[in-house]
mmCIF file with all atom_site columns, C-alpha atoms in Angstrom:
data_model
loop_
_atom_site.group_PDB
_atom_site.id
_atom_site.type_symbol
_atom_site.label_atom_id
_atom_site.label_alt_id
_atom_site.label_comp_id
_atom_site.label_asym_id
_atom_site.label_entity_id
_atom_site.label_seq_id
_atom_site.pdbx_PDB_ins_code
_atom_site.Cartn_x
_atom_site.Cartn_y
_atom_site.Cartn_z
_atom_site.occupancy
_atom_site.B_iso_or_equiv
_atom_site.pdbx_formal_charge
_atom_site.auth_seq_id
_atom_site.auth_comp_id
_atom_site.auth_asym_id
_atom_site.auth_atom_id
_atom_site.pdbx_PDB_model_num
ATOM 1   C CA . UNK Q 1 1   ? 329.657 70.806 219.030 1.00 0.00 ? 1   UNK Q CA 1
ATOM 2   C CA . UNK Q 1 2   ? 328.709 71.540 222.645 1.00 0.00 ? 2   UNK Q CA 1
ATOM 3   C CA . UNK Q 1 3   ? 326.309 69.256 224.518 1.00 0.00 ? 3   UNK Q CA 1
ATOM 4   C CA . UNK Q 1 4   ? 324.714 69.882 227.981 1.00 0.00 ? 4   UNK Q CA 1
ATOM 5   C CA . UNK Q 1 5   ? 322.709 67.474 229.882 1.00 0.00 ? 5   UNK Q CA 1
ATOM 6   C CA . UNK Q 1 6   ? 321.467 70.084 232.354 1.00 0.00 ? 6   UNK Q CA 1
ATOM 7   C CA . UNK Q 1 7   ? 317.829 70.596 232.075 1.00 0.00 ? 7   UNK Q CA 1
ATOM 8   C CA . UNK Q 1 8   ? 318.157 74.097 233.733 1.00 0.00 ? 8   UNK Q CA 1
ATOM 9   C CA . UNK Q 1 9   ? 320.516 75.148 230.837 1.00 0.00 ? 9   UNK Q CA 1
ATOM 10  C CA . UNK Q 1 10  ? 318.053 73.869 228.333 1.00 0.00 ? 10  UNK Q CA 1
ATOM 11  C CA . UNK Q 1 11  ? 315.228 75.645 230.030 1.00 0.00 ? 11  UNK Q CA 1
ATOM 12  C CA . UNK Q 1 12  ? 317.117 78.847 229.804 1.00 0.00 ? 12  UNK Q CA 1
ATOM 13  C CA . UNK Q 1 13  ? 317.770 78.316 226.031 1.00 0.00 ? 13  UNK Q CA 1
ATOM 14  C CA . UNK Q 1 14  ? 314.172 77.492 225.533 1.00 0.00 ? 14  UNK Q CA 1
ATOM 15  C CA . UNK Q 1 15  ? 313.028 80.489 227.452 1.00 0.00 ? 15  UNK Q CA 1
ATOM 16  C CA . UNK Q 1 16  ? 315.514 82.885 225.415 1.00 0.00 ? 16  UNK Q CA 1
ATOM 17  C CA . UNK Q 1 17  ? 313.830 81.402 222.178 1.00 0.00 ? 17  UNK Q CA 1
ATOM 18  C CA . UNK Q 1 18  ? 310.492 82.398 223.540 1.00 0.00 ? 18  UNK Q CA 1
ATOM 19  C CA . UNK Q 1 19  ? 311.613 85.738 224.301 1.00 0.00 ? 19  UNK Q CA 1
ATOM 20  C CA . UNK Q 1 20  ? 312.918 86.096 220.646 1.00 0.00 ? 20  UNK Q CA 1
ATOM 21  C CA . UNK Q 1 21  ? 309.655 85.053 218.958 1.00 0.00 ? 21  UNK Q CA 1
ATOM 22  C CA . UNK Q 1 22  ? 307.626 87.416 221.550 1.00 0.00 ? 22  UNK Q CA 1
ATOM 23  C CA . UNK Q 1 23  ? 309.910 90.332 220.677 1.00 0.00 ? 23  UNK Q CA 1
ATOM 24  C CA . UNK Q 1 24  ? 309.674 89.434 217.010 1.00 0.00 ? 24  UNK Q CA 1
ATOM 25  C CA . UNK Q 1 25  ? 306.092 89.550 216.905 1.00 0.00 ? 25  UNK Q CA 1
ATOM 26  C CA . UNK Q 1 26  ? 305.393 92.288 219.381 1.00 0.00 ? 26  UNK Q CA 1
ATOM 27  C CA . UNK Q 1 27  ? 303.563 95.102 217.627 1.00 0.00 ? 27  UNK Q CA 1
ATOM 28  C CA . UNK Q 1 28  ? 303.478 93.135 214.438 1.00 0.00 ? 28  UNK Q CA 1
ATOM 29  C CA . UNK Q 1 29  ? 300.587 92.599 212.399 1.00 0.00 ? 29  UNK Q CA 1
ATOM 30  C CA . UNK Q 1 30  ? 299.969 89.105 211.032 1.00 0.00 ? 30  UNK Q CA 1
ATOM 31  C CA . UNK Q 1 31  ? 297.832 87.286 208.309 1.00 0.00 ? 31  UNK Q CA 1
ATOM 32  C CA . UNK Q 1 32  ? 297.026 83.633 208.780 1.00 0.00 ? 32  UNK Q CA 1
ATOM 33  C CA . UNK Q 1 33  ? 296.117 81.126 205.986 1.00 0.00 ? 33  UNK Q CA 1
ATOM 34  C CA . UNK Q 1 34  ? 294.570 77.889 206.464 1.00 0.00 ? 34  UNK Q CA 1
ATOM 35  C CA . UNK Q 1 35  ? 295.638 75.183 203.650 1.00 0.00 ? 35  UNK Q CA 1
ATOM 36  C CA . UNK Q 1 36  ? 293.327 72.266 203.027 1.00 0.00 ? 36  UNK Q CA 1
ATOM 37  C CA . UNK Q 1 37  ? 295.794 70.784 200.460 1.00 0.00 ? 37  UNK Q CA 1
ATOM 38  C CA . UNK Q 1 38  ? 299.192 71.178 201.418 1.00 0.00 ? 38  UNK Q CA 1
ATOM 39  C CA . UNK Q 1 39  ? 299.218 67.802 203.288 1.00 0.00 ? 39  UNK Q CA 1
ATOM 40  C CA . UNK Q 1 40  ? 298.551 66.204 199.907 1.00 0.00 ? 40  UNK Q CA 1
ATOM 41  C CA . UNK Q 1 41  ? 300.351 68.433 197.271 1.00 0.00 ? 41  UNK Q CA 1
ATOM 42  C CA . UNK Q 1 42  ? 303.300 69.571 199.522 1.00 0.00 ? 42  UNK Q CA 1
ATOM 43  C CA . UNK Q 1 43  ? 303.066 73.025 198.100 1.00 0.00 ? 43  UNK Q CA 1
ATOM 44  C CA . UNK Q 1 44  ? 301.537 76.184 199.690 1.00 0.00 ? 44  UNK Q CA 1
ATOM 45  C CA . UNK Q 1 45  ? 299.391 78.345 197.323 1.00 0.00 ? 45  UNK Q CA 1
ATOM 46  C CA . UNK Q 1 46  ? 300.265 82.168 197.714 1.00 0.00 ? 46  UNK Q CA 1
ATOM 47  C CA . UNK Q 1 47  ? 297.678 84.276 196.189 1.00 0.00 ? 47  UNK Q CA 1
ATOM 48  C CA . UNK Q 1 48  ? 298.641 87.782 194.463 1.00 0.00 ? 48  UNK Q CA 1
ATOM 49  C CA . UNK Q 1 49  ? 295.729 88.432 192.304 1.00 0.00 ? 49  UNK Q CA 1
ATOM 50  C CA . UNK Q 1 50  ? 292.059 87.766 192.652 1.00 0.00 ? 50  UNK Q CA 1
ATOM 51  C CA . UNK Q 1 51  ? 289.269 88.527 190.031 1.00 0.00 ? 51  UNK Q CA 1
ATOM 52  C CA . UNK Q 1 52  ? 291.786 90.480 188.172 1.00 0.00 ? 52  UNK Q CA 1
ATOM 53  C CA . UNK Q 1 53  ? 292.779 92.714 190.983 1.00 0.00 ? 53  UNK Q CA 1
ATOM 54  C CA . UNK Q 1 54  ? 295.812 92.597 193.282 1.00 0.00 ? 54  UNK Q CA 1
ATOM 55  C CA . UNK Q 1 55  ? 295.055 90.788 196.508 1.00 0.00 ? 55  UNK Q CA 1
ATOM 56  C CA . UNK Q 1 56  ? 296.761 88.503 198.944 1.00 0.00 ? 56  UNK Q CA 1
ATOM 57  C CA . UNK Q 1 57  ? 300.490 88.972 199.196 1.00 0.00 ? 57  UNK Q CA 1
ATOM 58  C CA . UNK Q 1 58  ? 300.548 91.779 196.754 1.00 0.00 ? 58  UNK Q CA 1
ATOM 59  C CA . UNK Q 1 59  ? 298.134 93.955 199.141 1.00 0.00 ? 59  UNK Q CA 1
ATOM 60  C CA . UNK Q 1 60  ? 298.677 92.677 202.669 1.00 0.00 ? 60  UNK Q CA 1
ATOM 61  C CA . UNK Q 1 61  ? 299.707 94.979 205.246 1.00 0.00 ? 61  UNK Q CA 1
ATOM 62  C CA . UNK Q 1 62  ? 300.668 92.460 207.483 1.00 0.00 ? 62  UNK Q CA 1
ATOM 63  C CA . UNK Q 1 63  ? 304.482 91.920 208.644 1.00 0.00 ? 63  UNK Q CA 1
ATOM 64  C CA . UNK Q 1 64  ? 304.065 88.122 208.884 1.00 0.00 ? 64  UNK Q CA 1
ATOM 65  C CA . UNK Q 1 65  ? 302.195 85.574 207.263 1.00 0.00 ? 65  UNK Q CA 1
ATOM 66  C CA . UNK Q 1 66  ? 301.306 82.364 208.878 1.00 0.00 ? 66  UNK Q CA 1
ATOM 67  C CA . UNK Q 1 67  ? 300.394 79.054 207.108 1.00 0.00 ? 67  UNK Q CA 1
ATOM 68  C CA . UNK Q 1 68  ? 298.253 76.462 208.954 1.00 0.00 ? 68  UNK Q CA 1
ATOM 69  C CA . UNK Q 1 69  ? 298.702 73.308 207.084 1.00 0.00 ? 69  UNK Q CA 1
ATOM 70  C CA . UNK Q 1 70  ? 295.839 71.071 208.112 1.00 0.00 ? 70  UNK Q CA 1
ATOM 71  C CA . UNK Q 1 71  ? 295.623 67.201 208.312 1.00 0.00 ? 71  UNK Q CA 1
ATOM 72  C CA . UNK Q 1 72  ? 294.115 64.903 205.637 1.00 0.00 ? 72  UNK Q CA 1
ATOM 73  C CA . UNK Q 1 73  ? 290.171 64.850 206.077 1.00 0.00 ? 73  UNK Q CA 1
ATOM 74  C CA . UNK Q 1 74  ? 289.829 67.917 208.047 1.00 0.00 ? 74  UNK Q CA 1
ATOM 75  C CA . UNK Q 1 75  ? 286.332 69.167 207.840 1.00 0.00 ? 75  UNK Q CA 1
ATOM 76  C CA . UNK Q 1 76  ? 286.132 72.724 206.322 1.00 0.00 ? 76  UNK Q CA 1
ATOM 77  C CA . UNK Q 1 77  ? 283.314 73.887 208.651 1.00 0.00 ? 77  UNK Q CA 1
ATOM 78  C CA . UNK Q 1 78  ? 285.147 76.499 210.829 1.00 0.00 ? 78  UNK Q CA 1
ATOM 79  C CA . UNK Q 1 79  ? 283.705 75.448 214.088 1.00 0.00 ? 79  UNK Q CA 1
ATOM 80  C CA . UNK Q 1 80  ? 285.103 72.207 213.661 1.00 0.00 ? 80  UNK Q CA 1
ATOM 81  C CA . UNK Q 1 81  ? 288.600 73.196 212.995 1.00 0.00 ? 81  UNK Q CA 1
ATOM 82  C CA . UNK Q 1 82  ? 290.848 72.934 216.111 1.00 0.00 ? 82  UNK Q CA 1
ATOM 83  C CA . UNK Q 1 83  ? 294.550 72.633 217.094 1.00 0.00 ? 83  UNK Q CA 1
ATOM 84  C CA . UNK Q 1 84  ? 294.031 68.938 216.732 1.00 0.00 ? 84  UNK Q CA 1
ATOM 85  C CA . UNK Q 1 85  ? 293.596 69.163 212.874 1.00 0.00 ? 85  UNK Q CA 1
ATOM 86  C CA . UNK Q 1 86  ? 296.999 71.014 212.530 1.00 0.00 ? 86  UNK Q CA 1
ATOM 87  C CA . UNK Q 1 87  ? 299.698 69.011 210.795 1.00 0.00 ? 87  UNK Q CA 1
ATOM 88  C CA . UNK Q 1 88  ? 302.329 72.011 210.467 1.00 0.00 ? 88  UNK Q CA 1
ATOM 89  C CA . UNK Q 1 89  ? 302.689 75.681 210.771 1.00 0.00 ? 89  UNK Q CA 1
ATOM 90  C CA . UNK Q 1 90  ? 304.929 77.826 208.731 1.00 0.00 ? 90  UNK Q CA 1
ATOM 91  C CA . UNK Q 1 91  ? 305.553 81.558 209.229 1.00 0.00 ? 91  UNK Q CA 1
ATOM 92  C CA . UNK Q 1 92  ? 307.307 84.099 206.987 1.00 0.00 ? 92  UNK Q CA 1
ATOM 93  C CA . UNK Q 1 93  ? 308.236 87.589 207.026 1.00 0.00 ? 93  UNK Q CA 1
ATOM 94  C CA . UNK Q 1 94  ? 306.060 88.978 204.347 1.00 0.00 ? 94  UNK Q CA 1
ATOM 95  C CA . UNK Q 1 95  ? 308.942 90.727 202.546 1.00 0.00 ? 95  UNK Q CA 1
ATOM 96  C CA . UNK Q 1 96  ? 310.844 87.437 202.509 1.00 0.00 ? 96  UNK Q CA 1
ATOM 97  C CA . UNK Q 1 97  ? 307.774 85.509 201.211 1.00 0.00 ? 97  UNK Q CA 1
ATOM 98  C CA . UNK Q 1 98  ? 307.354 88.213 198.576 1.00 0.00 ? 98  UNK Q CA 1
ATOM 99  C CA . UNK Q 1 99  ? 310.919 87.622 197.456 1.00 0.00 ? 99  UNK Q CA 1
ATOM 100 C CA . UNK Q 1 100 ? 310.366 83.798 197.188 1.00 0.00 ? 100 UNK Q CA 1
ATOM 101 C CA . UNK Q 1 101 ? 307.309 84.519 194.941 1.00 0.00 ? 101 UNK Q CA 1
ATOM 102 C CA . UNK Q 1 102 ? 309.098 86.753 192.712 1.00 0.00 ? 102 UNK Q CA 1
ATOM 103 C CA . UNK Q 1 103 ? 311.790 84.254 192.376 1.00 0.00 ? 103 UNK Q CA 1
ATOM 104 C CA . UNK Q 1 104 ? 309.437 81.435 191.722 1.00 0.00 ? 104 UNK Q CA 1
ATOM 105 C CA . UNK Q 1 105 ? 307.603 83.531 189.117 1.00 0.00 ? 105 UNK Q CA 1
ATOM 106 C CA . UNK Q 1 106 ? 310.697 83.863 187.084 1.00 0.00 ? 106 UNK Q CA 1
ATOM 107 C CA . UNK Q 1 107 ? 310.583 79.995 186.466 1.00 0.00 ? 107 UNK Q CA 1
ATOM 108 C CA . UNK Q 1 108 ? 307.096 79.120 186.743 1.00 0.00 ? 108 UNK Q CA 1
ATOM 109 C CA . UNK Q 1 109 ? 303.811 80.030 185.350 1.00 0.00 ? 109 UNK Q CA 1
ATOM 110 C CA . UNK Q 1 110 ? 301.118 81.543 187.696 1.00 0.00 ? 110 UNK Q CA 1
ATOM 111 C CA . UNK Q 1 111 ? 298.959 78.708 189.011 1.00 0.00 ? 111 UNK Q CA 1
ATOM 112 C CA . UNK Q 1 112 ? 294.885 79.235 189.078 1.00 0.00 ? 112 UNK Q CA 1
ATOM 113 C CA . UNK Q 1 113 ? 293.551 78.775 192.419 1.00 0.00 ? 113 UNK Q CA 1
ATOM 114 C CA . UNK Q 1 114 ? 291.077 80.197 194.907 1.00 0.00 ? 114 UNK Q CA 1
ATOM 115 C CA . UNK Q 1 115 ? 287.254 80.292 194.654 1.00 0.00 ? 115 UNK Q CA 1
ATOM 116 C CA . UNK Q 1 116 ? 286.189 79.153 191.145 1.00 0.00 ? 116 UNK Q CA 1
ATOM 117 C CA . UNK Q 1 117 ? 289.781 79.271 190.171 1.00 0.00 ? 117 UNK Q CA 1
ATOM 118 C CA . UNK Q 1 118 ? 289.523 83.238 189.902 1.00 0.00 ? 118 UNK Q CA 1
ATOM 119 C CA . UNK Q 1 119 ? 292.899 83.801 191.739 1.00 0.00 ? 119 UNK Q CA 1
ATOM 120 C CA . UNK Q 1 120 ? 296.448 83.631 190.470 1.00 0.00 ? 120 UNK Q CA 1
ATOM 121 C CA . UNK Q 1 121 ? 299.474 82.676 192.859 1.00 0.00 ? 121 UNK Q CA 1
ATOM 122 C CA . UNK Q 1 122 ? 302.535 80.996 193.210 1.00 0.00 ? 122 UNK Q CA 1
ATOM 123 C CA . UNK Q 1 123 ? 302.438 77.221 194.248 1.00 0.00 ? 123 UNK Q CA 1
ATOM 124 C CA . UNK Q 1 124 ? 305.727 76.887 196.620 1.00 0.00 ? 124 UNK Q CA 1
ATOM 125 C CA . UNK Q 1 125 ? 306.915 73.619 197.306 1.00 0.00 ? 125 UNK Q CA 1
ATOM 126 C CA . UNK Q 1 126 ? 307.119 73.109 201.284 1.00 0.00 ? 126 UNK Q CA 1
ATOM 127 C CA . UNK Q 1 127 ? 310.705 71.557 200.796 1.00 0.00 ? 127 UNK Q CA 1
ATOM 128 C CA . UNK Q 1 128 ? 311.757 75.138 199.584 1.00 0.00 ? 128 UNK Q CA 1
ATOM 129 C CA . UNK Q 1 129 ? 310.570 76.809 202.832 1.00 0.00 ? 129 UNK Q CA 1
#
């Protein structure tokens, strides 16, 4: 493995990474989900049906989905959620996330969730993502 102790080299590598992310998201649509339970369950819930109609991942027009995993005891008032409440952020190409959900559903039952448990979704372990 190649090691380099030169900060200028590391800076160039970091800048190239920023360019890749910028190019990846340029002209892309995104959807962002806030997850208040993933810190405890170590899963993310990916909704695909709500109130007996397709929704969530099955209807999104976004190219990328971001999951913001919030820290324990984060206040659910949107005015109080800040960067300081973030434990982790994961993002996925929607096509890849759909593939992960389809695979999960081959071996697992849909999980009820959402408001009043009116949604169905996949509960994917963070360790698999």
